[in-house]
XYZ file of C-alpha atoms in Angstrom:
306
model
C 112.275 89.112 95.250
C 108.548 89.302 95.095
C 106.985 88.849 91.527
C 103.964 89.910 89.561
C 101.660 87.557 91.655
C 102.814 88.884 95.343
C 102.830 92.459 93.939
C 98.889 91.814 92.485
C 98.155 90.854 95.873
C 99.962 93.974 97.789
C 97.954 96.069 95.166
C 94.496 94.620 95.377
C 94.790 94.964 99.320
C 95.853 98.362 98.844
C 92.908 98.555 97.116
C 90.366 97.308 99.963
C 91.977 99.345 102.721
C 93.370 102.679 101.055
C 91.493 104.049 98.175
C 89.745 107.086 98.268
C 91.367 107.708 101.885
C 93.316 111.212 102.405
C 96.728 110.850 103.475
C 96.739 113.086 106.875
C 99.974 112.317 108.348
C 103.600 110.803 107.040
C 106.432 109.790 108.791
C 109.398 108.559 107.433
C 112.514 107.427 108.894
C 116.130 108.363 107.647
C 117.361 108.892 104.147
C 117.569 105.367 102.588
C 113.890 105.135 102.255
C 113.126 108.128 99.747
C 116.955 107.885 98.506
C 115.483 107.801 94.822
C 113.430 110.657 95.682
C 115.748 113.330 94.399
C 114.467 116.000 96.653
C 114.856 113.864 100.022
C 112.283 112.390 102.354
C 111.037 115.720 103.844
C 110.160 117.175 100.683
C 108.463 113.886 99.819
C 106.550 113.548 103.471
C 105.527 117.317 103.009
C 103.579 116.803 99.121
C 101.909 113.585 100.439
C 100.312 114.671 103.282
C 96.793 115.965 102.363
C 96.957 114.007 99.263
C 93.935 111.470 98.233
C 94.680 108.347 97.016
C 92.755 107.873 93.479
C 93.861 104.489 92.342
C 96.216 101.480 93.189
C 98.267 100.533 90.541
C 100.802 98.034 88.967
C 102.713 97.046 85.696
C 105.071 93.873 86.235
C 106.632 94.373 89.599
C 105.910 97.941 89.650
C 103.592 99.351 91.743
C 102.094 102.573 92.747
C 99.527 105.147 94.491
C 97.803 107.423 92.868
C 97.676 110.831 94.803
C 95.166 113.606 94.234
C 97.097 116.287 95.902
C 95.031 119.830 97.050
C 97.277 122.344 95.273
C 99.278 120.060 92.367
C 98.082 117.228 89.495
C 98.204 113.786 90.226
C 101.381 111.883 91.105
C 102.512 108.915 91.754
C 104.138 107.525 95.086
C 106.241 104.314 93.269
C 107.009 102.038 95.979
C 109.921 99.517 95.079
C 109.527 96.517 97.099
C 112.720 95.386 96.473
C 113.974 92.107 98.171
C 111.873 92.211 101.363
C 109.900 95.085 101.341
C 106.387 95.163 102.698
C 103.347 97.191 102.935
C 100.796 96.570 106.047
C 97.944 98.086 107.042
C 97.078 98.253 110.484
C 95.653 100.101 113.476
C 97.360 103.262 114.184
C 98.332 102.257 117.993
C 99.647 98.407 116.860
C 103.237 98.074 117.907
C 105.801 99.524 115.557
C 107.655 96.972 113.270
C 111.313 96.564 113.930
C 112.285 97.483 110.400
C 109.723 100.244 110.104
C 110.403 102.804 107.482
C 107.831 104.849 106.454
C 104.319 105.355 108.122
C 101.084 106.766 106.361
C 98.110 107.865 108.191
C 94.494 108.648 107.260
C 91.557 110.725 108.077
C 89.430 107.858 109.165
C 89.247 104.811 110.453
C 92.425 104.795 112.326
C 94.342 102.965 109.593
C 98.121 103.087 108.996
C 99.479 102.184 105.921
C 103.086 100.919 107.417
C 106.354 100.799 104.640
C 108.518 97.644 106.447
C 111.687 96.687 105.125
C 114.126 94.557 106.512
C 117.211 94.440 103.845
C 116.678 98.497 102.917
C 116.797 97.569 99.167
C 113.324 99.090 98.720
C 111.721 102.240 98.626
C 109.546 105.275 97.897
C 109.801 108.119 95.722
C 107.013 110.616 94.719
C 107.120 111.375 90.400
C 105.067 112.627 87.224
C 102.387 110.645 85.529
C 102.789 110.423 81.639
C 100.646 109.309 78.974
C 100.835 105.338 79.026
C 103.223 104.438 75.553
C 100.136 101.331 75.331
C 97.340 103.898 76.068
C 95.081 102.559 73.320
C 94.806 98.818 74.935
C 94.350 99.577 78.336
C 90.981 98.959 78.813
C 89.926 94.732 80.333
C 87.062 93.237 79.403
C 85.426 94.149 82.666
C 85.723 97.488 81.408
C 87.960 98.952 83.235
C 90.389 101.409 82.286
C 93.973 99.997 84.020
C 96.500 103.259 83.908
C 93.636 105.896 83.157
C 96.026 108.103 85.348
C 98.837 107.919 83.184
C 102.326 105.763 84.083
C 105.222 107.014 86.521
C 108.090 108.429 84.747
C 110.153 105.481 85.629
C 108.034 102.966 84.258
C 107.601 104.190 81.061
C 110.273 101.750 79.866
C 108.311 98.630 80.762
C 106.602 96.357 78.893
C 102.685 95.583 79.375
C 102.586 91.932 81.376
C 100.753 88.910 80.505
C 98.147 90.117 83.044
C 96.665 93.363 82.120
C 94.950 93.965 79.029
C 97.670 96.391 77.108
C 99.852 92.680 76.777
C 99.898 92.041 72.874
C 100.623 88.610 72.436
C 101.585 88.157 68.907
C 103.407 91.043 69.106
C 105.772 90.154 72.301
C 106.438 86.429 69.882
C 107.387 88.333 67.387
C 110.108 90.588 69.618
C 111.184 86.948 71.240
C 111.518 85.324 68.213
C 113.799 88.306 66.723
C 116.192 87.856 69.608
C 119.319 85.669 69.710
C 119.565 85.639 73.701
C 118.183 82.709 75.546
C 114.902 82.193 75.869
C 114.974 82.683 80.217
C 117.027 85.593 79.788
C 114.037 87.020 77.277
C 111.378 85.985 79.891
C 113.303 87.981 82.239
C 113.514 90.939 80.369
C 111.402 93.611 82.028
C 111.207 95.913 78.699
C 109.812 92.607 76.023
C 107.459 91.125 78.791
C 106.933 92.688 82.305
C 106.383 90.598 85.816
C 108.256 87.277 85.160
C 110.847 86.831 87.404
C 112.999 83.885 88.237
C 110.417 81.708 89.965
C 107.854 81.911 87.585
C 110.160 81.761 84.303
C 111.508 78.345 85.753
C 107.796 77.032 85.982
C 106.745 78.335 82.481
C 109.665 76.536 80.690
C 109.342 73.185 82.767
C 105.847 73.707 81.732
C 106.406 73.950 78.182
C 108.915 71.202 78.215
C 111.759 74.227 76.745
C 115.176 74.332 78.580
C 115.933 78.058 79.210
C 119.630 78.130 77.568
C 117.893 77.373 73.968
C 118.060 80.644 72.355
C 114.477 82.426 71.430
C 115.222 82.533 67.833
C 115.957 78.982 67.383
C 112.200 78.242 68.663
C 109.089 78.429 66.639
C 106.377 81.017 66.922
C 103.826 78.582 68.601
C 106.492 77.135 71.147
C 107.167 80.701 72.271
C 103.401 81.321 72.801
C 103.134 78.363 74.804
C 105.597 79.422 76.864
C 104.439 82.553 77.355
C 100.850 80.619 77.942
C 102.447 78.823 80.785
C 103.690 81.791 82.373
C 100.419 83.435 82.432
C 98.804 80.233 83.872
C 101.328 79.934 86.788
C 101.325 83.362 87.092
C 97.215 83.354 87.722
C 97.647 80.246 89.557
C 99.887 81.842 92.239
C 97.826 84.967 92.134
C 94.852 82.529 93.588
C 97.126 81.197 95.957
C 98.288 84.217 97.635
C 101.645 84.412 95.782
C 104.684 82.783 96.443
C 106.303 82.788 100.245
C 109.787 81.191 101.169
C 109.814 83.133 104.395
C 107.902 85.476 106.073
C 109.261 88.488 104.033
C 106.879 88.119 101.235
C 102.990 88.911 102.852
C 100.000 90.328 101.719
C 98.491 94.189 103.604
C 97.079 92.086 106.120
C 100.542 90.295 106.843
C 99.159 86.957 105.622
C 101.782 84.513 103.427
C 100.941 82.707 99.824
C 101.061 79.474 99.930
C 101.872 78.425 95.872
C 105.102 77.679 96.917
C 103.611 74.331 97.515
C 102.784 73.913 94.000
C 106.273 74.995 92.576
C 106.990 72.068 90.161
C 110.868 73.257 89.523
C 112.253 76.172 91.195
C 114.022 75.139 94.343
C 112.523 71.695 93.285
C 116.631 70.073 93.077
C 116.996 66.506 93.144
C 113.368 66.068 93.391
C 111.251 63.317 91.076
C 109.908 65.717 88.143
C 106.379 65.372 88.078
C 106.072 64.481 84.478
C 108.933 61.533 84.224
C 110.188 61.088 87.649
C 113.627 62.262 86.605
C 115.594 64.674 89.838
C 115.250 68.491 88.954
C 118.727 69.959 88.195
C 120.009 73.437 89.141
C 122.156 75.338 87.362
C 123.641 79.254 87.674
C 122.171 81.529 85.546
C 122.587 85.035 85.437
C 123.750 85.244 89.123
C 120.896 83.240 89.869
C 119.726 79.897 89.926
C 117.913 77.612 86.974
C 115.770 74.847 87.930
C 114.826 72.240 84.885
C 114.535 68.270 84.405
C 117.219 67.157 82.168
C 114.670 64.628 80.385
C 111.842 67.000 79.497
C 114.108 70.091 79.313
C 116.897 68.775 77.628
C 120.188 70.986 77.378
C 120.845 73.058 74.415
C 123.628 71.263 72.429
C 126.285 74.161 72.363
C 127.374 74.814 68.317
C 130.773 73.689 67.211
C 133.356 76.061 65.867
């Protein structure tokens, strides 16, 4: 599932080809596409079209378009990605994708911004902008206000990420080191830190030598910040890189792959030399997913006797 880093991209690309464009034309195909769109994909093709897209957003994994509409206030059109979603861009006349689900013309250029999806887990849905719960931190030091639009309704639950200037640091150790869970299942937790996911949470802990099982609270204050450190480093690292591709699911608006999956130290890394001490990279399940960790520098939680 793509993570913060392939979302950034999707979102900055977004940003080249589709802001301040008018939407003059939507087309989507069936129900599954705007199924968590309560009032079904013709009511959501109908308040899009004629809309102007303000901004290009993102929090975590989230992401979203800001529409201007002629007659309403701003709203959102939340796109969920989900396992294999995809947003191009491309010429209005370029041959139609075989898992094409949505289509979004413009008023100039000839553009189409194209919703592709080949597993149907994403989709789109058109909601409210609120008041952003981290309003007062929102501004980076380029001076530029992220959210100035507000957040969608169903994001309101999720936590600033490491990336965007609302993230409190001290304050997200502090929430970690309250909790009992384990540490990857923290990292993971979309409502204490947004935009880690499974790939990246594998990298930050064999980065900070911590073996995901060990629960937060049993680590100190400074070994949690470094952790959360190394996720924002990998994190930037595969934002420079493109993102993360394992197949050709996970592309940028211009359908180009990342290519950090070269630099991937421990996820999918099993029975490879660690880098560090030469010792194979286990795997283990976890959560209906897969851990990746070196046994020497990560070593395994000793499990309390009873």
């Amino acid at each position: 599932m793509p993570e913060l880093p392939e979302v950034e991209v999707v979102r900055r690309g977004l940003l080249d080809h589709v802001l301040g464009r008018t939407i003059t034309h939507a087309s989507l195909t069936g129900a599954r596409v705007a199924r968590r769109h309560p009032a079904g994909p013709a009511d959501l093709q109908a308040r899009v079209e004629g809309a102007h897209v303000v901004a290009a957003d993102r929090r975590g994994k989230y992401l979203w378009l800001v529409l201007d509409p002629p007659d309403d206030d701003p709203q959102a059109l939340l796109i969920h990605l989900g396992m294999s979603g995809q947003l191009l861009v491309e010429p209005v006349d370029a041959p139609r994708e075989k898992h094409l689900h949505a289509t979004f013309d413009f008023a100039d250029e000839g553009l189409q911004l194209r919703f592709v999806d080949q597993r149907t887990f994403g989709g789109l849905t058109l909601t409210s902008l609120h008041a952003d719960p981290y309003g007062d931190r929102t501004t980076s030091e380029e001076g530029i206000d992220r959210h100035a639009h507000g957040i969608p309704e169903p994001v309101l639950h999720i936590a600033p990420d490491p990336l965007e200037p609302a993230f409190d640091r001290p304050s997200t150790v502090r929430r970690m080191k309250a909790k009992d869970s384990e540490i990857k299942r923290i990292l993971l937790d979309q409502s204490v830190v947004s935009g880690i996911g499974n790939i990246y949470a594998d990298e930050a802990l064999w980065r900070a030598g911590v073996h995901g099982r060990r629960p937060a609270g049993t680590l100190t204050k400074p070994t949690l910040g470094r952790v959360l450190d190394h996720a924002t480093e990998v994190m930037v690292a595969a934002l420079e890189q493109g993102g993360t591709s394992f197949d050709d699911l996970y592309v940028n608006v211009n359908g180009a792959s990342g290519y950090f999956d070269r630099s991937l130290q421990a996820y999918q890394q099993t029975g490879r030399p660690c880098a560090r001490c030469g010792t194979p990279i286990r795997r283990e399940s976890f959560m209906n997913r897969a851990s990746h960790f070196c046994p020497r520098c990560q070593p395994v939680p000793r499990r309390p006797r009873v």
